[in-house]
Short mmCIF file of C-alpha atoms and ligand atoms in Angstrom, two decimals:
data_model
loop_
_atom_site.label_atom_id
_atom_site.label_comp_id
_atom_site.label_asym_id
_atom_site.label_seq_id
_atom_site.Cartn_x
_atom_site.Cartn_y
_atom_site.Cartn_z
CA MET A 117 40.27 15.49 -32.74
CA ASN A 118 39.09 12.12 -31.54
CA ARG A 119 39.49 11.42 -27.87
CA PRO A 120 39.05 7.80 -26.83
CA ARG A 121 35.74 7.16 -25.15
CA PRO A 122 36.30 6.95 -21.37
CA ALA A 123 35.99 3.50 -19.91
CA LEU A 124 35.35 4.78 -16.42
CA GLU A 125 33.26 7.32 -14.69
CA LEU A 126 33.52 8.39 -11.07
CA LYS A 127 30.53 9.65 -9.18
CA GLY A 128 30.29 10.70 -5.57
CA ARG A 129 27.30 8.88 -4.16
CA MET A 130 25.92 8.33 -0.70
CA LEU A 131 24.90 4.84 0.22
CA PRO A 132 22.95 4.16 3.37
CA VAL A 133 24.79 1.49 5.32
CA THR A 134 24.09 -0.15 8.62
CA ARG A 135 26.84 -0.16 11.23
CA LEU A 136 27.01 -3.48 12.96
CA ARG A 137 28.78 -3.20 16.29
CA VAL A 138 30.13 -6.25 18.13
CA LEU A 139 29.66 -5.68 21.83
CA ARG A 140 30.88 -9.03 23.19
CA ASP A 141 33.36 -11.52 21.76
CA GLU A 142 30.95 -14.46 21.85
CA ALA A 143 30.74 -16.14 18.48
CA GLU A 144 27.68 -18.27 19.26
CA ALA A 145 25.69 -15.40 20.73
CA ILE A 146 26.57 -13.22 17.75
CA ARG A 147 25.46 -15.89 15.33
CA ALA A 148 22.22 -16.51 17.17
CA GLN A 149 21.39 -12.82 17.28
CA LEU A 150 22.07 -12.40 13.58
CA GLN A 151 19.83 -15.34 12.75
CA ALA A 152 17.05 -14.01 14.95
CA LEU A 153 17.31 -10.64 13.25
CA ALA A 154 17.17 -12.26 9.81
CA GLN A 155 14.00 -14.08 10.83
CA GLN A 156 12.41 -10.96 12.19
CA MET A 157 13.13 -8.76 9.20
CA PRO A 158 14.08 -11.05 6.30
CA GLN A 159 13.58 -8.34 3.71
CA ALA A 160 15.68 -5.76 5.48
CA VAL A 161 18.49 -8.17 6.23
CA ALA A 162 18.76 -9.73 2.78
CA GLY A 163 21.51 -7.87 0.97
CA MET A 164 21.84 -5.28 3.74
CA PRO A 165 25.17 -3.46 3.34
CA VAL A 166 26.98 -3.37 6.70
CA VAL A 167 30.15 -1.91 8.12
CA ILE A 168 31.45 -3.86 11.09
CA ASP A 169 32.70 -2.16 14.24
CA ALA A 170 33.86 -3.88 17.39
CA ASP A 171 34.44 -2.88 20.97
CA ALA A 172 36.71 -5.89 21.51
CA ALA A 173 38.77 -8.10 19.26
CA THR A 174 36.94 -11.08 17.88
CA ASP A 175 37.53 -13.70 15.20
CA LEU A 176 36.88 -11.60 12.09
CA ARG A 177 36.77 -14.58 9.74
CA ALA A 178 34.00 -16.25 11.74
CA LEU A 179 32.19 -12.96 12.12
CA LEU A 180 32.24 -12.28 8.37
CA ALA A 181 30.98 -15.79 7.73
CA ALA A 182 28.13 -15.35 10.18
CA VAL A 183 27.18 -12.00 8.68
CA ARG A 184 27.22 -13.41 5.15
CA GLU A 185 25.31 -16.49 6.24
CA VAL A 186 22.21 -14.41 6.98
CA GLY A 187 22.53 -12.60 3.66
CA MET A 188 24.10 -9.31 4.78
CA GLN A 189 26.91 -7.85 2.71
CA PRO A 190 29.89 -6.74 4.78
CA LEU A 191 31.47 -3.78 2.96
CA ALA A 192 34.15 -2.78 5.39
CA VAL A 193 35.42 -2.86 8.93
CA GLY A 194 35.66 0.24 11.08
CA GLU A 195 39.00 1.37 12.49
CA GLY A 196 39.52 -0.38 15.84
CA PRO A 197 40.35 -3.81 17.25
CA LEU A 198 39.39 -5.58 14.00
CA ALA A 199 41.21 -3.31 11.58
CA GLN A 200 44.49 -5.15 11.49
CA MET A 201 42.91 -8.48 10.71
CA ALA A 202 40.72 -6.78 8.12
CA ARG A 203 43.80 -5.47 6.31
CA ILE A 204 45.29 -8.95 6.31
CA LEU A 205 42.06 -10.35 4.86
CA ARG A 206 41.98 -7.45 2.39
CA VAL A 207 38.69 -6.19 3.71
CA ALA A 208 38.31 -2.42 3.37
CA VAL A 209 38.89 -0.40 6.52
CA VAL A 210 37.00 2.84 7.10
CA SER A 211 37.09 5.26 9.98
CA ALA A 212 35.17 4.24 13.02
CA ASP A 213 31.86 5.69 14.14
CA THR A 214 30.40 8.04 11.53
CA GLY A 215 32.18 6.62 8.52
CA LYS A 216 33.41 10.09 7.60
CA PRO A 217 37.14 10.52 7.12
CA ALA A 218 38.54 11.67 10.47
CA ALA A 219 39.77 14.95 9.03
CA GLU A 220 36.26 16.02 8.22
CA ARG A 221 34.91 15.57 11.71
CA PRO A 222 33.44 18.73 13.15
CA PRO A 223 35.54 20.34 15.85
CA ALA A 224 34.74 19.12 19.32
CA ALA A 225 32.44 21.26 21.40
CA GLY A 226 34.26 23.84 23.48
CA ALA A 227 37.05 24.10 20.94
CA GLY A 228 36.11 27.69 20.41
CA ARG A 229 34.35 29.18 17.47
CA ALA A 230 34.85 27.23 14.34
CA VAL A 231 36.77 29.14 11.72
CA LYS A 232 34.46 30.12 8.93
CA PRO A 233 35.49 28.18 5.87
CA ASP A 234 36.25 30.05 2.67
CA LEU A 235 33.10 28.73 1.13
CA PRO A 236 29.82 30.31 0.21
CA PRO A 237 27.22 29.74 2.94
CA ALA A 238 25.65 26.33 2.56
CA SER A 239 22.52 26.66 0.52
CA ARG A 240 19.52 25.47 2.49
CA VAL A 241 17.59 22.64 0.96
CA GLY A 242 13.88 23.24 1.31
CA THR A 243 11.69 21.07 3.45
CA ARG A 244 9.73 18.53 1.51
CA ILE A 245 6.05 18.72 2.37
CA VAL A 246 3.72 15.86 1.53
CA THR A 247 -0.01 16.51 1.85
CA GLN A 248 -1.32 13.11 0.73
CA PRO A 249 -1.19 9.90 2.76
CA VAL A 250 1.92 7.81 2.14
CA ARG A 251 0.51 4.38 1.36
CA SER A 252 1.86 0.88 1.66
CA GLY A 253 4.54 0.25 -0.97
CA GLN A 254 5.35 3.93 -1.43
CA GLN A 255 8.64 5.47 -0.48
CA ILE A 256 9.40 9.14 -0.06
CA TYR A 257 12.88 10.55 0.33
CA ALA A 258 13.60 14.15 1.28
CA GLU A 259 17.13 14.58 0.07
CA GLY A 260 19.29 17.00 1.98
CA GLY A 261 16.51 18.30 4.22
CA ASP A 262 13.49 17.67 6.39
CA LEU A 263 10.32 15.84 5.51
CA VAL A 264 6.89 16.88 6.72
CA VAL A 265 3.95 14.55 6.09
CA LEU A 266 0.59 16.15 6.83
CA ALA A 267 -1.30 12.85 6.54
CA ALA A 268 -0.66 9.29 7.68
CA VAL A 269 2.23 7.00 6.80
CA SER A 270 0.71 3.53 6.39
CA ALA A 271 2.16 0.22 7.40
CA GLY A 272 4.36 -0.92 4.54
CA ALA A 273 5.27 2.64 3.54
CA GLU A 274 8.67 4.22 4.09
CA VAL A 275 9.60 7.85 4.68
CA ILE A 276 13.24 8.87 4.61
CA ALA A 277 14.95 12.22 5.14
CA ASP A 278 18.48 13.44 5.48
CA GLY A 279 17.10 15.75 8.16
CA CYS A 280 14.15 15.42 10.52
CA ILE A 281 10.83 13.73 9.81
CA HIS A 282 7.50 15.09 11.04
CA VAL A 283 4.34 13.05 10.58
CA TYR A 284 1.07 14.73 11.51
CA GLY A 285 -1.06 11.63 10.91
CA ARG A 286 -0.51 8.16 12.25
CA LEU A 287 2.98 6.81 11.67
CA ALA A 288 2.46 3.10 11.03
CA GLY A 289 5.23 2.53 8.47
CA ARG A 290 8.98 3.02 8.60
CA ALA A 291 10.66 6.37 9.26
CA LEU A 292 14.38 6.87 8.70
CA ALA A 293 15.75 10.29 9.65
CA GLY A 294 19.34 11.43 9.27
CA ALA A 295 19.71 9.04 6.38
CA ARG A 296 23.19 10.30 5.56
CA GLY A 297 24.42 10.13 9.09
CA ASP A 298 23.11 13.29 10.75
CA GLU A 299 22.89 12.16 14.37
CA THR A 300 21.00 15.26 15.44
CA ALA A 301 18.05 14.40 13.21
CA ARG A 302 14.79 13.45 14.92
CA VAL A 303 11.48 11.81 14.12
CA PHE A 304 8.27 13.39 15.41
CA CYS A 305 4.79 12.00 15.03
CA ARG A 306 1.31 12.58 16.34
CA LYS A 307 0.48 8.92 16.68
CA LEU A 308 3.26 6.39 16.97
CA ASP A 309 2.64 2.91 15.59
CA ALA A 310 5.81 2.57 13.54
CA GLU A 311 7.22 -0.60 12.06
CA LEU A 312 10.71 0.83 12.28
CA ILE A 313 12.34 4.05 13.34
CA ALA A 314 15.93 4.86 12.47
CA ILE A 315 18.17 7.81 13.06
CA ALA A 316 21.54 7.94 11.34
CA GLY A 317 21.33 4.20 10.84
CA ILE A 318 20.54 3.32 14.46
CA TYR A 319 17.17 1.68 14.40
CA ALA A 320 14.49 0.00 16.42
CA VAL A 321 11.83 -2.30 15.00
CA SER A 322 8.23 -2.39 16.08
CA GLU A 323 8.84 -5.10 18.66
CA GLN A 324 11.43 -2.98 20.41
CA ILE A 325 9.38 0.19 20.09
CA ASN A 326 6.43 -1.64 21.64
CA ASP A 327 7.81 -1.26 25.12
CA GLY A 328 7.67 2.49 24.79
CA PRO A 329 4.91 4.91 23.88
CA ARG A 330 2.29 3.54 21.52
CA GLY A 331 -0.52 5.31 19.73
CA VAL A 332 0.49 8.65 21.19
CA SER A 333 2.43 11.72 20.18
CA ALA A 334 6.11 10.81 20.30
CA GLN A 335 9.60 11.74 19.26
CA ALA A 336 12.75 9.75 18.58
CA TYR A 337 16.31 11.00 18.82
CA LEU A 338 19.83 9.78 19.49
CA GLN A 339 21.47 10.18 22.86
CA ASP A 340 25.04 8.93 23.18
CA GLY A 341 24.49 6.75 20.17
CA ARG A 342 21.34 5.19 21.62
CA LEU A 343 17.95 5.57 20.04
CA MET A 344 15.48 7.15 22.45
CA ILE A 345 11.76 6.97 21.71
CA GLU A 346 9.61 8.98 24.08
CA LEU A 347 6.20 10.37 24.63
CA HIS A 348 6.29 13.93 23.39
CA GLN A 349 4.36 16.41 25.47
CA VAL A 350 4.39 20.16 25.39
CA MET B 252 -20.31 13.01 -19.09
CA ALA B 253 -19.74 9.33 -18.46
CA LYS B 254 -18.14 8.33 -15.18
CA ILE B 255 -15.62 5.51 -15.13
CA ILE B 256 -15.58 3.68 -11.81
CA VAL B 257 -13.11 0.94 -10.97
CA VAL B 258 -13.89 -1.72 -8.38
CA THR B 259 -10.51 -2.71 -7.04
CA SER B 260 -8.76 -4.13 -3.96
CA GLY B 261 -5.34 -5.63 -4.51
CA LYS B 262 -6.30 -8.85 -2.80
CA GLY B 263 -8.35 -11.56 -4.49
CA GLY B 264 -11.55 -13.11 -3.22
CA VAL B 265 -12.65 -10.07 -1.22
CA GLY B 266 -15.84 -9.38 -3.18
CA LYS B 267 -14.89 -7.16 -6.13
CA THR B 268 -16.91 -9.05 -8.69
CA THR B 269 -19.86 -9.42 -6.29
CA THR B 270 -19.71 -5.66 -5.69
CA SER B 271 -19.31 -4.79 -9.39
CA ALA B 272 -22.37 -6.84 -10.31
CA SER B 273 -24.60 -5.40 -7.58
CA PHE B 274 -23.33 -1.85 -7.96
CA ALA B 275 -23.90 -1.84 -11.72
CA THR B 276 -27.32 -3.45 -11.30
CA GLY B 277 -28.29 -0.92 -8.63
CA LEU B 278 -27.30 2.06 -10.76
CA ALA B 279 -29.10 0.64 -13.79
CA ALA B 280 -32.22 -0.05 -11.73
CA ARG B 281 -32.31 3.64 -10.88
CA GLY B 282 -32.46 4.41 -14.57
CA HIS B 283 -28.80 5.19 -15.19
CA LYS B 284 -27.45 3.61 -18.34
CA THR B 285 -24.62 1.44 -17.06
CA ALA B 286 -22.02 -0.88 -18.57
CA VAL B 287 -19.96 -3.26 -16.47
CA ILE B 288 -16.69 -4.66 -17.83
CA ASP B 289 -14.83 -7.74 -16.61
CA PHE B 290 -11.09 -7.00 -16.70
CA ASP B 291 -10.17 -10.39 -15.27
CA VAL B 292 -8.85 -11.87 -18.51
CA GLY B 293 -8.46 -15.63 -18.20
CA LEU B 294 -10.65 -15.95 -15.11
CA ARG B 295 -13.93 -14.48 -16.19
CA ASN B 296 -16.75 -14.78 -13.70
CA LEU B 297 -18.68 -11.53 -13.84
CA ASP B 298 -20.87 -13.04 -16.55
CA LEU B 299 -21.64 -15.98 -14.23
CA ILE B 300 -22.71 -13.73 -11.37
CA MET B 301 -24.77 -11.63 -13.77
CA GLY B 302 -26.35 -14.78 -15.18
CA VAL B 303 -25.34 -14.13 -18.79
CA GLU B 304 -22.61 -16.72 -19.23
CA ARG B 305 -24.57 -18.61 -21.83
CA ARG B 306 -25.01 -15.56 -24.02
CA VAL B 307 -21.34 -14.58 -24.38
CA VAL B 308 -20.33 -14.56 -28.04
CA PHE B 309 -17.67 -11.89 -28.17
CA ASP B 310 -15.65 -10.46 -25.32
CA PHE B 311 -13.62 -7.41 -24.28
CA VAL B 312 -10.44 -8.67 -25.97
CA ASN B 313 -12.27 -9.32 -29.23
CA VAL B 314 -13.33 -5.68 -29.24
CA ILE B 315 -9.82 -4.47 -28.44
CA ASN B 316 -8.40 -6.58 -31.25
CA GLY B 317 -11.02 -5.34 -33.69
CA GLU B 318 -12.50 -8.84 -34.11
CA ALA B 319 -15.93 -7.63 -33.02
CA THR B 320 -17.66 -4.31 -32.60
CA LEU B 321 -18.61 -3.05 -29.18
CA LYS B 322 -22.24 -3.38 -30.16
CA GLN B 323 -21.78 -7.06 -30.94
CA ALA B 324 -19.95 -7.76 -27.70
CA LEU B 325 -22.15 -5.89 -25.21
CA ILE B 326 -24.66 -8.24 -23.61
CA LYS B 327 -27.94 -6.67 -22.61
CA ASP B 328 -29.37 -7.65 -19.24
CA LYS B 329 -32.62 -9.60 -19.43
CA GLN B 330 -34.45 -7.53 -16.81
CA LEU B 331 -32.97 -4.06 -17.07
CA ASP B 332 -32.68 -2.37 -20.45
CA THR B 333 -30.26 0.13 -18.95
CA LEU B 334 -27.67 -2.53 -18.04
CA TYR B 335 -24.99 -4.03 -20.30
CA ILE B 336 -22.19 -6.48 -19.63
CA LEU B 337 -18.86 -6.79 -21.44
CA ALA B 338 -17.39 -10.20 -20.60
CA ALA B 339 -13.73 -11.05 -20.22
CA SER B 340 -12.03 -13.56 -22.42
CA GLN B 341 -11.39 -16.91 -20.80
CA THR B 342 -8.76 -17.98 -23.25
CA ARG B 343 -6.49 -15.02 -23.84
CA ASP B 344 -3.54 -14.00 -21.79
CA LYS B 345 -3.33 -10.76 -19.86
CA ASP B 346 -1.16 -8.98 -22.43
CA ALA B 347 -4.19 -8.76 -24.68
CA LEU B 348 -5.26 -5.66 -22.73
CA THR B 349 -3.30 -2.80 -24.24
CA GLN B 350 -3.57 0.71 -22.91
CA GLU B 351 -4.60 2.11 -26.30
CA GLY B 352 -7.13 -0.65 -26.79
CA VAL B 353 -8.72 -0.17 -23.37
CA GLU B 354 -8.84 3.58 -23.86
CA ARG B 355 -10.51 3.23 -27.23
CA VAL B 356 -13.23 0.93 -25.84
CA LEU B 357 -13.83 3.19 -22.82
CA ASN B 358 -14.09 6.26 -25.05
CA GLU B 359 -16.63 4.55 -27.23
CA LEU B 360 -18.66 3.42 -24.21
CA ALA B 361 -18.51 6.92 -22.77
CA GLN B 362 -20.50 8.23 -25.71
CA SER B 363 -23.63 6.32 -24.79
CA PHE B 364 -23.32 5.29 -21.12
CA GLU B 365 -23.63 7.24 -17.89
CA TYR B 366 -21.62 4.84 -15.78
CA ILE B 367 -18.85 2.44 -16.79
CA ILE B 368 -17.95 -0.02 -14.05
CA CYS B 369 -14.59 -1.77 -14.33
CA ASP B 370 -14.32 -5.03 -12.36
CA SER B 371 -10.62 -5.34 -11.63
CA PRO B 372 -8.67 -8.57 -11.30
CA ALA B 373 -6.66 -9.15 -8.12
CA GLY B 374 -3.05 -8.10 -7.82
CA ILE B 375 -1.33 -4.94 -8.87
CA GLU B 376 -0.15 -6.11 -12.24
CA LYS B 377 -1.18 -5.27 -15.74
CA GLY B 378 -4.87 -6.24 -15.67
CA ALA B 379 -5.50 -4.42 -12.41
CA PHE B 380 -3.52 -1.45 -13.63
CA MET B 381 -5.52 -1.24 -16.87
CA ALA B 382 -8.78 -1.41 -14.94
CA MET B 383 -7.83 1.50 -12.69
CA TYR B 384 -5.81 3.69 -15.01
CA PHE B 385 -8.72 5.51 -16.66
CA ALA B 386 -10.95 5.68 -13.58
CA ASP B 387 -12.63 8.84 -12.32
CA GLU B 388 -13.72 7.14 -9.11
CA ALA B 389 -12.77 3.97 -7.29
CA LEU B 390 -14.62 1.58 -5.02
CA VAL B 391 -11.87 0.07 -2.89
CA VAL B 392 -13.18 -3.27 -1.67
CA THR B 393 -11.70 -4.48 1.59
CA ASN B 394 -12.36 -7.29 4.05
CA PRO B 395 -11.92 -6.55 7.74
CA GLU B 396 -8.56 -8.25 8.03
CA VAL B 397 -5.04 -6.90 8.13
CA SER B 398 -3.71 -8.33 4.86
CA SER B 399 -6.70 -7.14 2.86
CA VAL B 400 -6.49 -3.65 4.34
CA ARG B 401 -2.79 -3.52 3.60
CA ASP B 402 -3.36 -4.44 -0.04
CA SER B 403 -6.10 -1.84 -0.37
CA ASP B 404 -3.77 0.76 1.08
CA ARG B 405 -1.27 -0.15 -1.59
CA VAL B 406 -3.86 0.14 -4.32
CA LEU B 407 -4.82 3.59 -3.00
CA GLY B 408 -1.20 4.63 -3.34
CA ILE B 409 -1.15 3.51 -6.96
CA LEU B 410 -4.45 5.26 -7.67
CA SER B 411 -3.07 8.50 -6.33
CA SER B 412 0.13 8.35 -8.33
CA LYS B 413 -0.33 6.25 -11.45
CA SER B 414 -3.81 6.88 -12.78
CA ARG B 415 -4.65 9.04 -15.77
CA LYS B 416 -6.16 11.66 -13.47
CA SER B 417 -3.13 11.94 -11.24
CA GLU B 418 -0.67 11.90 -14.12
CA GLY B 419 -2.61 14.52 -16.05
CA GLY B 420 -2.71 16.72 -12.97
CA ASP B 421 -6.48 17.21 -13.31
CA GLY B 422 -7.49 16.33 -9.80
CA LYS B 423 -7.48 12.96 -8.16
CA VAL B 424 -9.49 9.79 -8.37
CA ARG B 425 -12.43 9.97 -5.95
CA GLU B 426 -12.05 7.12 -3.49
CA HIS B 427 -14.78 5.16 -1.69
CA LEU B 428 -14.32 2.46 0.90
CA VAL B 429 -16.47 -0.65 0.60
CA LEU B 430 -16.06 -3.03 3.50
CA THR B 431 -17.38 -6.47 2.57
CA ARG B 432 -17.82 -9.82 4.29
CA TYR B 433 -18.26 -7.94 7.54
CA ASN B 434 -19.02 -10.25 10.41
CA PRO B 435 -19.97 -8.23 13.52
CA ALA B 436 -19.86 -11.28 15.78
CA ARG B 437 -16.24 -11.95 14.88
CA VAL B 438 -15.42 -8.27 15.16
CA ALA B 439 -16.86 -8.29 18.69
CA LYS B 440 -14.63 -11.23 19.56
CA GLY B 441 -11.62 -9.34 18.27
CA GLU B 442 -11.04 -11.80 15.43
CA MET B 443 -11.56 -9.16 12.77
CA LEU B 444 -10.92 -5.46 12.40
CA SER B 445 -13.84 -3.15 13.10
CA VAL B 446 -15.28 -0.58 10.70
CA ASP B 447 -13.54 2.13 12.70
CA ASP B 448 -10.18 0.35 12.57
CA VAL B 449 -10.36 0.07 8.80
CA LYS B 450 -11.56 3.65 8.42
CA GLU B 451 -8.69 4.88 10.52
CA ILE B 452 -6.05 2.95 8.59
CA LEU B 453 -7.26 3.75 5.09
CA ALA B 454 -8.62 7.24 5.84
CA ILE B 455 -11.05 7.43 2.92
CA PRO B 456 -14.84 7.96 3.04
CA LEU B 457 -16.90 4.88 3.80
CA LEU B 458 -19.48 4.12 1.10
CA GLY B 459 -20.88 0.89 2.46
CA VAL B 460 -20.48 -2.08 4.76
CA ILE B 461 -21.71 -5.39 3.33
CA PRO B 462 -22.27 -8.12 5.91
CA GLU B 463 -20.99 -11.64 5.45
CA SER B 464 -24.04 -13.42 4.13
CA GLN B 465 -25.03 -16.82 2.87
CA SER B 466 -27.29 -15.16 0.32
CA VAL B 467 -24.28 -13.90 -1.65
CA LEU B 468 -23.30 -17.43 -2.51
CA THR B 469 -26.79 -18.66 -3.28
CA SER B 470 -27.63 -15.68 -5.46
CA SER B 471 -24.37 -15.81 -7.41
CA ASN B 472 -24.94 -19.51 -7.99
CA ALA B 473 -28.33 -18.58 -9.37
CA GLY B 474 -26.79 -15.89 -11.59
CA VAL B 475 -28.65 -13.07 -9.84
CA PRO B 476 -26.71 -10.15 -8.35
CA VAL B 477 -27.42 -10.15 -4.61
CA ILE B 478 -28.77 -6.58 -4.72
CA ARG B 479 -31.89 -8.07 -6.31
CA GLU B 480 -32.56 -10.15 -3.18
CA GLU B 481 -34.99 -8.00 -1.25
CA ASN B 482 -34.83 -10.25 1.80
CA SER B 483 -31.10 -10.45 2.13
CA ASP B 484 -29.11 -8.20 4.45
CA ALA B 485 -26.27 -8.12 1.91
CA GLY B 486 -28.73 -7.13 -0.81
CA LEU B 487 -30.13 -4.31 1.32
CA ALA B 488 -26.64 -3.16 2.20
CA TYR B 489 -25.79 -2.93 -1.51
CA GLN B 490 -28.98 -0.94 -2.11
CA ASP B 491 -27.93 1.51 0.59
CA LEU B 492 -24.49 1.72 -0.97
CA VAL B 493 -25.87 2.65 -4.38
CA ALA B 494 -28.22 5.20 -2.78
CA ARG B 495 -25.29 6.83 -0.99
CA PHE B 496 -23.27 6.84 -4.18
CA VAL B 497 -25.92 8.88 -5.97
CA GLY B 498 -26.10 11.29 -3.04
CA GLU B 499 -28.87 10.01 -0.76
CA GLU B 500 -28.38 9.84 3.00
CA ARG B 501 -28.52 6.37 4.48
CA THR B 502 -27.32 5.33 7.91
CA HIS B 503 -25.08 2.29 7.99
CA ARG B 504 -26.86 -0.91 9.03
CA PHE B 505 -25.72 -4.42 9.89
CA LEU B 506 -22.79 -3.17 11.92
CA ALA B 507 -23.81 -4.97 15.11
CA ALA B 508 -24.16 -8.68 15.68
CA PRO B 509 -27.74 -9.89 15.59
CA ARG B 510 -29.06 -10.47 19.08
CA LYS B 511 -29.51 -14.09 19.91
CA GLY B 512 -31.86 -15.83 22.27
CA LEU B 513 -35.53 -15.41 23.01
CA LEU B 514 -35.45 -11.68 23.64
CA GLY B 515 -33.59 -11.12 20.41
CA LYS B 516 -36.15 -13.18 18.54
CA LEU B 517 -39.10 -11.49 20.19
CA PHE B 518 -37.90 -8.01 19.49
CA GLY B 519 -36.51 -8.79 16.09
CA SER B 520 -32.88 -8.54 15.26
CA GLN B 521 -31.21 -6.07 13.09
N1 LIG C 56 -20.76 -10.36 1.60
C1 LIG C 56 -20.37 -11.64 1.34
N2 LIG C 56 -20.78 -12.65 2.15
C2 LIG C 56 -20.41 -13.92 1.89
N3 LIG C 56 -19.64 -14.29 0.86
C3 LIG C 56 -19.20 -13.34 0.01
C4 LIG C 56 -19.54 -11.96 0.21
N4 LIG C 56 -18.95 -11.24 -0.79
C5 LIG C 56 -18.28 -12.12 -1.56
N5 LIG C 56 -18.43 -13.39 -1.09
C6 LIG C 56 -17.86 -14.63 -1.65
O1 LIG C 56 -16.47 -14.50 -1.73
C7 LIG C 56 -15.96 -15.11 -2.90
C8 LIG C 56 -15.16 -14.11 -3.71
O2 LIG C 56 -16.02 -13.08 -4.16
P1 LIG C 56 -15.73 -12.28 -5.50
O3 LIG C 56 -16.74 -11.22 -5.62
O4 LIG C 56 -15.57 -13.21 -6.65
O5 LIG C 56 -14.33 -11.66 -5.12
P2 LIG C 56 -13.19 -11.02 -6.06
O6 LIG C 56 -13.83 -10.57 -7.32
O7 LIG C 56 -12.65 -9.90 -5.24
O8 LIG C 56 -12.16 -12.08 -6.29
C9 LIG C 56 -17.15 -15.65 -3.65
O9 LIG C 56 -17.29 -17.01 -3.34
C10 LIG C 56 -18.32 -14.86 -3.07
O10 LIG C 56 -19.50 -15.61 -3.11
MG1 LIG C 57 -13.31 -11.03 -9.39
#
């Protein structure tokens, strides 16, 4: 019995994407900001996969051109003012905000107790604990859970977790919590000197973090979609 | 059992070869039988600093390729009968260093030497990788500037994940920080990182601080490792470093800028 060899294979995979949200319909300002970003973080911007959201309608063609010009790769447009034009241009349209299909959204708070699904309880993924320093050029990813680093995370190193990130040494590299979109994830560190902090794709680079706490114990979390970085005192 | 020690950094021109030459000389002068190997294929200069460049017949690659025996290729130091140099080839390309070949040479050296010092080339490519892969200990040479520290940090990451020790699961490579070309005056002006800054970033034990010194250049031009210069601050700093390595206590010197002016001259500067 000889079955033909399959020509295709389908795999469910998570891809970290950046959501790029247009706040004002001002083509020149958008272009200038993109270029500035590309200069600031050339490596991050080159090839960066983005999904475009917009608060107001804007010229999608020009926007896509500007995004591509700096080397980003627009994958899709979020449901909203740009969706219709996207369909005309045959650009993929995904649900707004979290990127999850709307049906899978958790019930809104106050909607009563969620009905227990007919599934076995979610198995808990263990926390990943790293005892050695994470050095420049190294990357550590805690898939499906939290990451605890007992030493320092050097400049040029990157720590990523689907859950929270705790760094007990100095955090001088990049920390990306909630890598698959968990907006409740947080980053904690004993000494904040980070190059970049991101939660569920919302990030701040060192220059922006600079205005806040520096060299002290700090935490980062999302509040109404905004990244908050604060001194953490008990 | 022989100890293999790599002198590495990531960045070039920070003082690896200078450190390898003085470190090996210092160990040998204390009676330890020591071999120092130049892994910088194509850019050999350890033999120049050790003053043996005119006695190189066979090199490291010849031994790896079986074109010469180790005995033929090892150059004995003129002053110290405990010190031997294995030169790098100037003509071969980097692929000449195979992992099996390097391992074979190191194993053979380990039978008769106490210390084997591997002077690594810059970068994190094959030559540097070969120099560090078999190491038991590492001298991580860093200059007090951000890019050098960053590269050293990177090398430390590789040492902790891609060396024979870490792969075999039998412990980790013992790491030592060597801060070279330290210029206290520029540190004071904020133009360079301080010892404490570097220690904080790299978080490994400090073995020695070597001051920026004119005598390094003059002695390497003369083919004499600077540790032999009794009147040079860099030479004394390397002597301290070797003493600490073998377990003696030495306080760190040359960390402050020499005092200038009449008072400084009257009371001596240190
Ligand atoms: N402590 C020092 N003071 C002054 N110059 C130094 C010092 N250490 C090294 N140098 C100089 O720096 C240059 C590079 O040194 P070298 O040991 O060849 O570095 P590497 O092997 O890391 O490339 C050489 O010209 C050397 O003379
Ligand atoms: Mg060198």
